[in-house]
Short mmCIF file of C-alpha atoms and ligand atoms in Angstrom, two decimals:
data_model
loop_
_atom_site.label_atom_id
_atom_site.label_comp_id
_atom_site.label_asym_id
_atom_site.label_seq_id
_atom_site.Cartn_x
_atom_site.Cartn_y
_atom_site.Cartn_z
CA UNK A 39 0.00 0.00 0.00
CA UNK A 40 0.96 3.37 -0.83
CA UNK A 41 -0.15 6.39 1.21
CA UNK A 42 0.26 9.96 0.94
CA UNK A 43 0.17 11.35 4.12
CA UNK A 44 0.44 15.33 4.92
CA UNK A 45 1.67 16.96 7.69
CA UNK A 46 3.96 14.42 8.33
CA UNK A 47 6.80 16.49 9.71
CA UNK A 48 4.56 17.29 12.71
CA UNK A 49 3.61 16.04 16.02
CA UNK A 50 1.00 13.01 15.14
CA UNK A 51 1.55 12.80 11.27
CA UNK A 52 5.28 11.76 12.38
CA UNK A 53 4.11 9.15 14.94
CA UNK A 54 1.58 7.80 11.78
CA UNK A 55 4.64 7.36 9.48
CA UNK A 56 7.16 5.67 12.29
CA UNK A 57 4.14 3.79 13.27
CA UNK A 58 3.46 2.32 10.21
CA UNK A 59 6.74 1.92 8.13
CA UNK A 60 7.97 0.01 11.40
CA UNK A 61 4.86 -2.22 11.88
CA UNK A 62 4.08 -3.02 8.11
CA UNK A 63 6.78 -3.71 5.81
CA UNK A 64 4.62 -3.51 2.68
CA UNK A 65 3.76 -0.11 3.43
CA UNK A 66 5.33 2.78 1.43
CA UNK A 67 5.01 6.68 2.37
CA UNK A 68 4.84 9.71 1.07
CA UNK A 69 5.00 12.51 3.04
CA UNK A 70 3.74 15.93 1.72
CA UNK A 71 4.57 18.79 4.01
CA UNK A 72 5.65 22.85 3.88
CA UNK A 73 7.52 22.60 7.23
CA UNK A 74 5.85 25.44 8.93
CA UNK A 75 7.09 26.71 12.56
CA UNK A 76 5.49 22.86 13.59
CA UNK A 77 7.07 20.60 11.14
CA UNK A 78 10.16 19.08 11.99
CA UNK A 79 12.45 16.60 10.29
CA UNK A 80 14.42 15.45 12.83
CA UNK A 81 10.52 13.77 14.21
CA UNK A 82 11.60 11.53 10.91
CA UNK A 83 15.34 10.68 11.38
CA UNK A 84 14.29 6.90 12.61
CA UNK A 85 12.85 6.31 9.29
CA UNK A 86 14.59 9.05 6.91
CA UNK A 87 17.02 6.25 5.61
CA UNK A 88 14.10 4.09 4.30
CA UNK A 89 13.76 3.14 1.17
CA UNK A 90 9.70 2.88 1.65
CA UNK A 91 9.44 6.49 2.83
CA UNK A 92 10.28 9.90 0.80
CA UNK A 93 9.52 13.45 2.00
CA UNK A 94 8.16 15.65 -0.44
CA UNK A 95 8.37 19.77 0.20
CA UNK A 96 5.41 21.31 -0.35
CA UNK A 97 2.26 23.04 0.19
CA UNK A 98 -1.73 21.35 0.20
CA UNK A 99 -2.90 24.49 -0.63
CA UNK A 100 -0.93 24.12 -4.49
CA UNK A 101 -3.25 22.76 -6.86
CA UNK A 102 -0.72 22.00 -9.32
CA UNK A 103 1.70 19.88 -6.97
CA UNK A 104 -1.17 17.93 -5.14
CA UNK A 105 -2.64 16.92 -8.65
CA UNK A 106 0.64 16.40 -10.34
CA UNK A 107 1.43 14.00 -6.67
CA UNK A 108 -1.58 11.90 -7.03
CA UNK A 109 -1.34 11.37 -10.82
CA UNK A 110 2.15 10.46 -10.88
CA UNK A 111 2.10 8.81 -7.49
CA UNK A 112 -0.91 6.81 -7.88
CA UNK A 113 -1.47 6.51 -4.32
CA UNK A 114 -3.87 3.60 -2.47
CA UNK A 115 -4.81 6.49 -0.14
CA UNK A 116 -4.30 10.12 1.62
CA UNK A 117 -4.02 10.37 5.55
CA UNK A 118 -4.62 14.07 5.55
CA UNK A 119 -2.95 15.45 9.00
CA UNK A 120 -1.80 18.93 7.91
CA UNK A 121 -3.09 22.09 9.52
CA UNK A 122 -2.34 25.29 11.51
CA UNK A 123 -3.43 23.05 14.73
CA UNK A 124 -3.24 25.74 17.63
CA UNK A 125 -5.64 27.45 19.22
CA UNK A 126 -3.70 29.96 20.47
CA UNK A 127 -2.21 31.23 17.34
CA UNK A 128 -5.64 30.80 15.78
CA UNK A 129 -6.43 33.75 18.23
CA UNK A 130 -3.92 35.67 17.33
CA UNK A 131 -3.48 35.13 13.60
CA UNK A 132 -6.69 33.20 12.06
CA UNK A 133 -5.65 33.90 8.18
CA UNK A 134 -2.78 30.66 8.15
CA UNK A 135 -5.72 28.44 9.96
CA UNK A 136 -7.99 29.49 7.28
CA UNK A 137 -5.61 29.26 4.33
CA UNK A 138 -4.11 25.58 5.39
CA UNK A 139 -7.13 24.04 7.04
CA UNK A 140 -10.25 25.41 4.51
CA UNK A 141 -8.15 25.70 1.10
CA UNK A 142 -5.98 23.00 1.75
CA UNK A 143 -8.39 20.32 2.45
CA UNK A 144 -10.31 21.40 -0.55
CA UNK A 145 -7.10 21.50 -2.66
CA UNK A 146 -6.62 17.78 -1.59
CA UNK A 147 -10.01 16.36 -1.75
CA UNK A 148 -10.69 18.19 -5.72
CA UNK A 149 -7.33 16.00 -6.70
CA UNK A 150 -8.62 13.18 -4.97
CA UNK A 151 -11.72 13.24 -6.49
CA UNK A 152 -10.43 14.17 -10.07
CA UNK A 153 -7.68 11.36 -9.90
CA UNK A 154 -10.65 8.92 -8.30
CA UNK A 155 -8.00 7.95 -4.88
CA UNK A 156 -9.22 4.91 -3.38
CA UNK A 157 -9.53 6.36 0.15
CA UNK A 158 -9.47 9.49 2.28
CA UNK A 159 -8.70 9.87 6.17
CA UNK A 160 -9.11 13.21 6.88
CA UNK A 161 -8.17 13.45 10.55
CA UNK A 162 -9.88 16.23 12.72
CA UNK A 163 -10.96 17.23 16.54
CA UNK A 164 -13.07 16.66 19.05
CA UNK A 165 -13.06 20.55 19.28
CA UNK A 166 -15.98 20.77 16.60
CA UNK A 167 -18.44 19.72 19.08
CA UNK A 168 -17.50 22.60 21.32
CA UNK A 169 -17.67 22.24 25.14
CA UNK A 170 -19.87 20.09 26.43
CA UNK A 171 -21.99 20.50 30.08
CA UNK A 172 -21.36 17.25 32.76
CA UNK A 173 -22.57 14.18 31.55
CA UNK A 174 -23.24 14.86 28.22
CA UNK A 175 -20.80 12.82 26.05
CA UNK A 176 -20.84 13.52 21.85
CA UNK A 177 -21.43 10.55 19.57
CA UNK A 178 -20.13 10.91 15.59
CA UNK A 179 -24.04 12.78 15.42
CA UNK A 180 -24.04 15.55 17.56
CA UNK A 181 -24.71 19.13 16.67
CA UNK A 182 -21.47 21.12 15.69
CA UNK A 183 -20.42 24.37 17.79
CA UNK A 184 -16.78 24.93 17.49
CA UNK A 185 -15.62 28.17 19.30
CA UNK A 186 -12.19 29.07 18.49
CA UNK A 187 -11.27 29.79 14.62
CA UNK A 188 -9.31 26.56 14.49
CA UNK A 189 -11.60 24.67 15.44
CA UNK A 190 -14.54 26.20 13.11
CA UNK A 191 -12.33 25.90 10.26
CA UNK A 192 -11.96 21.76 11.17
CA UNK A 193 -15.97 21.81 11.75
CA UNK A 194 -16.00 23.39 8.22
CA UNK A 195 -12.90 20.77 6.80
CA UNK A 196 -15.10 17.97 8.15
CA UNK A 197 -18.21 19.13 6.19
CA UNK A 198 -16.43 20.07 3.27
CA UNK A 199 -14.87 16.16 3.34
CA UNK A 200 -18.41 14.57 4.07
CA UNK A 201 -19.71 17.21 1.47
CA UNK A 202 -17.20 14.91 -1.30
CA UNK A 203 -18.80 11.67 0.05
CA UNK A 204 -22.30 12.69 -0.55
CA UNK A 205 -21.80 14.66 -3.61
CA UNK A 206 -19.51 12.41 -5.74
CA UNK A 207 -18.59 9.41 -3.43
CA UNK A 208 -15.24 10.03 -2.94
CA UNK A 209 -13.94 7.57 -0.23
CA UNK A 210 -13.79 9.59 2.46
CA UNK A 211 -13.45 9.04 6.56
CA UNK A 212 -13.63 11.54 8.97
CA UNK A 213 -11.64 11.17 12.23
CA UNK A 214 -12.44 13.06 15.65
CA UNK A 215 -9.68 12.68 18.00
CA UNK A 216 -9.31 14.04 21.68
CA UNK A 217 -6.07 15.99 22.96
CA UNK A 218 -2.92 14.07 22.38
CA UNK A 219 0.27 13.78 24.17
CA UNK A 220 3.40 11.72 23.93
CA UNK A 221 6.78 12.51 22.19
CA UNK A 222 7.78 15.35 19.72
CA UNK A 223 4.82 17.35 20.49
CA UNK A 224 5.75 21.21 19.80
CA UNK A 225 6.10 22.83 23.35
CA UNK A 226 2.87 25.33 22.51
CA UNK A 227 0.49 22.46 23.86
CA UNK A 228 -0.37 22.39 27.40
CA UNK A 229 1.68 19.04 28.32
CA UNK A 230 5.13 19.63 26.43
CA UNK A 231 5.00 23.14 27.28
CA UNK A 232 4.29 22.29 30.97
CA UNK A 233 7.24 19.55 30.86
CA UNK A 234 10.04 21.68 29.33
CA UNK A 235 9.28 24.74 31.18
CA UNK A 236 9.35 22.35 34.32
CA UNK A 237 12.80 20.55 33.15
CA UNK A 238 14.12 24.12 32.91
CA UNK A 239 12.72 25.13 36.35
CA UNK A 240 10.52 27.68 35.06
CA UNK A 241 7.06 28.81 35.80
CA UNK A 242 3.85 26.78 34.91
CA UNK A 243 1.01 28.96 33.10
CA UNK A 244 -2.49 27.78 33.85
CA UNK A 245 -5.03 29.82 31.69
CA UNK A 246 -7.90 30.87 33.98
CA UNK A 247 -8.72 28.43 36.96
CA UNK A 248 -7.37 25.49 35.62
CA UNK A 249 -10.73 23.55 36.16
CA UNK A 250 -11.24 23.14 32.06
CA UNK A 251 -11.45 19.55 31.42
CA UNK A 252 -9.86 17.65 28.34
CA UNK A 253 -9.94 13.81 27.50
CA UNK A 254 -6.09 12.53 26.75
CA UNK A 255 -5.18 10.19 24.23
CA UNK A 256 -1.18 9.05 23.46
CA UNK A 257 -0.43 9.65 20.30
CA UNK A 258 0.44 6.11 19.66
CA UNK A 259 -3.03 4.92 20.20
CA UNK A 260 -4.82 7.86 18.21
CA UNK A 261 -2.11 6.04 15.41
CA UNK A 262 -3.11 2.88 16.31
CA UNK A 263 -6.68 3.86 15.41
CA UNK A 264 -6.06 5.47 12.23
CA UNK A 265 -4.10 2.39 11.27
CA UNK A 266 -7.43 0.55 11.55
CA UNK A 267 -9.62 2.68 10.29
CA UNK A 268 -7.69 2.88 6.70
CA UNK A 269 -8.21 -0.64 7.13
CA UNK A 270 -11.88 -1.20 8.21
CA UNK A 271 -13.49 2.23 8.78
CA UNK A 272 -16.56 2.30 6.64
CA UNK A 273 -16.57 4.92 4.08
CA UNK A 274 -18.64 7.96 4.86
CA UNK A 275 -18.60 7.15 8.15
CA UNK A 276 -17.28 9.79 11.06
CA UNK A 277 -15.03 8.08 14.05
CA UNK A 278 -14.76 10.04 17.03
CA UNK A 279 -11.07 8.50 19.38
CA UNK A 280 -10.91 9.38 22.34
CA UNK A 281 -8.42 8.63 25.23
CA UNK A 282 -10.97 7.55 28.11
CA UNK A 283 -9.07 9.76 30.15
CA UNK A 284 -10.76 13.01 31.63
CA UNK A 285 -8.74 15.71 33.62
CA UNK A 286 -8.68 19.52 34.87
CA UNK A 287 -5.78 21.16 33.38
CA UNK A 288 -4.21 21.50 36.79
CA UNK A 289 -4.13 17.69 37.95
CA UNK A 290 -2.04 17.78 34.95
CA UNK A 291 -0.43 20.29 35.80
CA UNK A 292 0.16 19.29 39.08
CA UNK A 293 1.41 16.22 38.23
CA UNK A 294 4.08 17.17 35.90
CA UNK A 295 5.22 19.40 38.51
CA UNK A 296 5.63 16.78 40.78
CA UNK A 297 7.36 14.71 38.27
CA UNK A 298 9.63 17.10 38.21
CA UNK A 299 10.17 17.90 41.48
CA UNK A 300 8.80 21.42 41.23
CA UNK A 301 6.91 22.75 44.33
CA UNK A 302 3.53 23.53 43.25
CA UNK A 303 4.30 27.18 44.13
CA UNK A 304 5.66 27.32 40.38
CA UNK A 305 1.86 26.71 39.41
CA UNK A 306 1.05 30.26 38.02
CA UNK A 307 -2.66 30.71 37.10
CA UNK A 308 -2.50 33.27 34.48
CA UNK A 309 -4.98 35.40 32.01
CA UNK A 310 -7.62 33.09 30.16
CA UNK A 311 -7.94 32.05 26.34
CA UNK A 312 -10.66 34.11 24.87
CA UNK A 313 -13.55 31.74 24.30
CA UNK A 314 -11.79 28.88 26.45
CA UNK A 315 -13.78 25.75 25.88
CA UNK A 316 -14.93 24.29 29.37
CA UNK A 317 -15.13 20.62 28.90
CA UNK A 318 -14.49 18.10 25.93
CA UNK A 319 -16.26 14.67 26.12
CA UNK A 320 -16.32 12.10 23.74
CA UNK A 321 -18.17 8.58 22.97
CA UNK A 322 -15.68 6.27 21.44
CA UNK A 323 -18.00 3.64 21.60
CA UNK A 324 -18.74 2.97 17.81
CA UNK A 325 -15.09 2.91 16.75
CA UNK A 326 -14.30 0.40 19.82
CA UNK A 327 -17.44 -1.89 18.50
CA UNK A 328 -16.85 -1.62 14.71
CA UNK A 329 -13.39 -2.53 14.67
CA UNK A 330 -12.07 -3.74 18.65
CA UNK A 331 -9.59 -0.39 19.01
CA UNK A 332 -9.23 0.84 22.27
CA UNK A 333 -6.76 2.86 23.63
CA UNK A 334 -3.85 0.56 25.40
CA UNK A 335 -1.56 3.26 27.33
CA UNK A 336 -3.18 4.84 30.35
CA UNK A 337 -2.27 8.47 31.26
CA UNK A 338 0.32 7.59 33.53
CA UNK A 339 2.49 5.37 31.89
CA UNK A 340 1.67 7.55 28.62
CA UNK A 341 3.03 10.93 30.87
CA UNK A 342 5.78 9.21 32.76
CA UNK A 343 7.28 8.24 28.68
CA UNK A 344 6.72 11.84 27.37
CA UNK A 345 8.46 13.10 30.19
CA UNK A 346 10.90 10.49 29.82
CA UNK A 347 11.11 11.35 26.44
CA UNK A 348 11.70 15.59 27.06
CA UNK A 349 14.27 14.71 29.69
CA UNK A 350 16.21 12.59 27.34
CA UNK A 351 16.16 14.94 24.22
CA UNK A 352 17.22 18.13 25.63
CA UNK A 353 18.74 19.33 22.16
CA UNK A 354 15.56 18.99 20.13
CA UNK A 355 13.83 21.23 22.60
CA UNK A 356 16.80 23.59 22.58
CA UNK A 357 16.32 23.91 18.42
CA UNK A 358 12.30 24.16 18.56
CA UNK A 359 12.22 26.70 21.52
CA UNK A 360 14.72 28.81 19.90
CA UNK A 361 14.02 31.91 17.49
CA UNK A 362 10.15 31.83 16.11
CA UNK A 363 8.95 30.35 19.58
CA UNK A 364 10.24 32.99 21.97
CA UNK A 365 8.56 35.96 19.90
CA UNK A 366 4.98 33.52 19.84
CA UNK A 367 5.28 33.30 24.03
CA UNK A 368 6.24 36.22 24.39
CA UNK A 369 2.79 37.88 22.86
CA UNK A 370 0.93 34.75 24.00
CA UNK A 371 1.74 34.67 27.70
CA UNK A 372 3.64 38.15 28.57
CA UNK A 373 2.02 40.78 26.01
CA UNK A 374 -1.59 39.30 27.10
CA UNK A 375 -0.60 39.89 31.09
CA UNK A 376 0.58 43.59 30.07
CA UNK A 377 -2.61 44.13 28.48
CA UNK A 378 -4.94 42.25 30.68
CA UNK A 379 -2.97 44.34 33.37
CA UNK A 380 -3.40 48.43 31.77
CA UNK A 381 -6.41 47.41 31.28
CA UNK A 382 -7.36 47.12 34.76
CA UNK A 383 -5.21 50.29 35.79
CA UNK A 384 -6.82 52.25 33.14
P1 NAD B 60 1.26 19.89 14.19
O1 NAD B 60 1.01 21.36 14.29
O2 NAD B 60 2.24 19.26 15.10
O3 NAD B 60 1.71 19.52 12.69
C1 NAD B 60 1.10 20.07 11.57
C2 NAD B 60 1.97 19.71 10.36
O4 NAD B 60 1.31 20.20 9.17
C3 NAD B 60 3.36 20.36 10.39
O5 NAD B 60 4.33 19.41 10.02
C4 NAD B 60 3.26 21.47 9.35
O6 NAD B 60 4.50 21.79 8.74
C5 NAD B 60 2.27 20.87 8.36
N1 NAD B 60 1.57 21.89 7.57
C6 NAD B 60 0.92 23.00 8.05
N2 NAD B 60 0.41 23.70 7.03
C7 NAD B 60 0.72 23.03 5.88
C8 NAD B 60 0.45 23.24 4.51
N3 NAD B 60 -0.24 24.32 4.11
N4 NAD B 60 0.90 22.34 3.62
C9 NAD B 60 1.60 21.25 4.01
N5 NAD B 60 1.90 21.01 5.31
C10 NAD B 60 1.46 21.87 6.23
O7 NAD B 60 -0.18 19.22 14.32
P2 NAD B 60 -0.62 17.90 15.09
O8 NAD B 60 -0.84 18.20 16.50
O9 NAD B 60 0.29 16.80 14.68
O10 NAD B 60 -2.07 17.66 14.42
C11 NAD B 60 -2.20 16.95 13.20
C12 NAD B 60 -3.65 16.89 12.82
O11 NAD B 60 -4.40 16.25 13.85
C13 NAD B 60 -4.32 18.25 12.62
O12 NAD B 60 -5.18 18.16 11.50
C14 NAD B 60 -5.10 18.48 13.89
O13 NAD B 60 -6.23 19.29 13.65
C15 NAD B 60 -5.49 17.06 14.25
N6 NAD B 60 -5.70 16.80 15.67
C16 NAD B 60 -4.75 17.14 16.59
C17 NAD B 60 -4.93 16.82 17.93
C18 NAD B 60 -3.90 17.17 18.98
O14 NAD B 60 -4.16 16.99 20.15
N7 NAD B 60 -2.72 17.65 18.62
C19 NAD B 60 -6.10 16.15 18.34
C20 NAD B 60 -7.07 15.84 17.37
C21 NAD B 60 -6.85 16.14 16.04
O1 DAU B 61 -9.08 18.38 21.63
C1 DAU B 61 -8.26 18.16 20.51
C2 DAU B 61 -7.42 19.40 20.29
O2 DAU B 61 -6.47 19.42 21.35
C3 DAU B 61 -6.72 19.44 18.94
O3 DAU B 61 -7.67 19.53 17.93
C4 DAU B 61 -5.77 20.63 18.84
O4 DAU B 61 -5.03 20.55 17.64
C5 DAU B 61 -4.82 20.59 20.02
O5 DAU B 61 -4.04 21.77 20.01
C6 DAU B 61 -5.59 20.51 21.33
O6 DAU B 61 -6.33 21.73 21.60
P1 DAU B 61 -6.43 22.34 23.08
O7 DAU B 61 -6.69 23.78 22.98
O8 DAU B 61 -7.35 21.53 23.93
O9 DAU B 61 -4.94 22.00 23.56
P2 DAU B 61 -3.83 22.85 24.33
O10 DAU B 61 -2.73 21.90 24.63
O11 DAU B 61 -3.50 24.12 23.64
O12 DAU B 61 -4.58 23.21 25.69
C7 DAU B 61 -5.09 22.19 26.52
C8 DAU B 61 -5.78 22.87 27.70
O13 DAU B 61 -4.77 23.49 28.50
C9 DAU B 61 -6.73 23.96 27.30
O14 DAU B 61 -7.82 23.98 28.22
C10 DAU B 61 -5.91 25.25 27.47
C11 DAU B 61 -4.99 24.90 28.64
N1 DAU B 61 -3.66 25.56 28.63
C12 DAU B 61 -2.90 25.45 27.50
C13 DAU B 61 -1.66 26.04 27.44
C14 DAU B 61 -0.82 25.95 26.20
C15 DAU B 61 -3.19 26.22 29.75
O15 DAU B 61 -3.88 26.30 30.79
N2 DAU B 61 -1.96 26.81 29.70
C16 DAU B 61 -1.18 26.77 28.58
O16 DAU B 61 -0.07 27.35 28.60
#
């Protein structure tokens, strides 16, 4: 099988491609990415020597390369993980999560659907449901309410994919994942931000209260479903994947601290996201009785190997935190506490 997967230089699209070259030897990749601030690829180096794998520079939003790819390529099928994938930096500069995650996908799925690809896996969020009120849990059906512009521009990716199902039965799959974790994730994300400024002694930044609750899933499991799902997801069909794991921001906090050995005194809670989604839920149930996945690393074996991980790779941390990085945390975390803090003088 060939696949074309994008975004592989980044956090999960780089676990997908170690995960399958090393567990399927008939499996060949192609990996389609522009390297943004996110895409890295020293995430590749255990496979870059392969002979089944090739990295191809690029953009999804280029018409010309993406059809030019899948005509001369001929791939068995796209795993479509590229995106601005940051809330954050969706707040502070939408257009890039517009460009890459609305023109992109729809640059992909019109070559997929002119070059008739066998099968589309277009991964996306648990964020399009929006937060959800204690119990309620969303199934693949319920009502989309994304908040944030990344995640209304996955809501609209989603219908845009299902829109090539219905409309001219392009194979595709839509995937709704929870928050994942593990190695190489870009220090912007709550946990490997949280680790490395811990490692380095710094200060922790919890947005608001801390009490926002998120459902984890290690990024070798979210994989491990994808891996399935190119293999027995129906198409048309939507998969939510979640990680079975609910917890406030600041147990996880907390306990990264203590792995650490920080004194919870380097807890800081600091000023909120705009439109901060309170609580993600999701029902897993129909991918877990369709095909038997279910996640397999629980949340502290999965954070005691990402901090493992962090600890042990010191230099890759050095290179991502350097240049582009400090100027994004500097407006993220200290321009926002300037601001929030005239404003309250004023
Ligand atoms: P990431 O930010 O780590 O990686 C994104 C990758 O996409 C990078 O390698 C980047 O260079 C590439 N990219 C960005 N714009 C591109 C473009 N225009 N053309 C080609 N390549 C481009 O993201 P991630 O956390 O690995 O997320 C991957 C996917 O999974 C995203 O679609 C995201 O919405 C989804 N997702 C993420 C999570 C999570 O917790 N991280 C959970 C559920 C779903
Ligand atoms: O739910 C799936 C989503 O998870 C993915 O679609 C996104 O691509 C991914 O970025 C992630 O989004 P979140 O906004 O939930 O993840 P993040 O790691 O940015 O934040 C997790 C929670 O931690 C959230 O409630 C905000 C909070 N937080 C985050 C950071 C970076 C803090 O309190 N302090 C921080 O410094």
């Amino acid at each position: 099988m060939k696949i074309l997967v994008t975004g592989g230089a980044g956090f999960i699209g780089s676990a997908f491609v170690r995960l399958m070259l090393a567990s399927d030897p008939a499996v060949r990749i192609l990996n389609l990415d522009k390297l943004t601030y996110a895409g890295n690829l020293e995430n590749l180096e255990p496979v870059a020597s392969s002979p089944r794998y090739r990295f191809i520079s690029g953009d999804i939003c280029d018409p010309a390369l993406v059809d030019r790819l899948l005509l001369d390529e001929k791939p068995d099928a796209v795993v479509h993980f590229a995106a601005e994938s940051h809330v954050d930096r969706s707040i502070l500069t939408p257009a890039p999560v517009f460009e890459t995650n609305l023109r992109g996908t729809f640059t992909l799925l019109e070559a997929a659907r002119v070059r008739r690809l066998g099968r589309f896996l277009h991964v996306s969020t648990d964020e399009v449901y929006g937060s959800l009120e204690e119990p309620l849990e969303a199934s693949e059906d319920f009502p989309l309410n994304p908040s944030s512009p990344y995640s209304a521009s996955k809501a609209g990716s989603d219908l845009l994919a299902r829109s090539y199902f219905l409309t001219y039965g392009l194979p595709v799959i839509v995937t709704r994942a929870s928050n994942n974790y593990g190695p190489y994730q870009f220090p912007e994300k709550l946990i490997p931000l949280m680790i490395s400024n811990a490692l380095e002694g710094g200060s922790l930044p919890v947005y608001g209260d801390g009490m926002q609750v998120r459902d984890w899933l290690y990024v070798d499991d979210h994989c491990r479903a994808l891996r399935t799902l190119l293999e027995k997801g129906r198409e048309g069909e939507i998969y939510n994947i979640g990680g079975s794991c609910s917890l406030p921001n600041l147990e996880v906090v907390r306990r990264i601290a203590a792995a650490a050995g920080l004194p919870a005194s380097r807890i800081t809670h600091v000023v909120d996201r705009p439109g901060h989604d309170r609580r993600y839920a999701l029902s897993s149930r129909k991918i877990v009785s369709e095909t038997g996945w279910r996640p397999q690393v629980g949340f502290e074996e999965g954070l005691a190997r990402t901090i493992e991980w962090y600890r042990s790779n010191p230099g890759w941390i050095e290179r991502v935190k350097s240049g582009e990085y400090r100027s994004y945390y500097q407006r993220n975390y200290l321009d926002r506490e300037r601001e929030l803090r005239d404003a309250r003088r004023a």
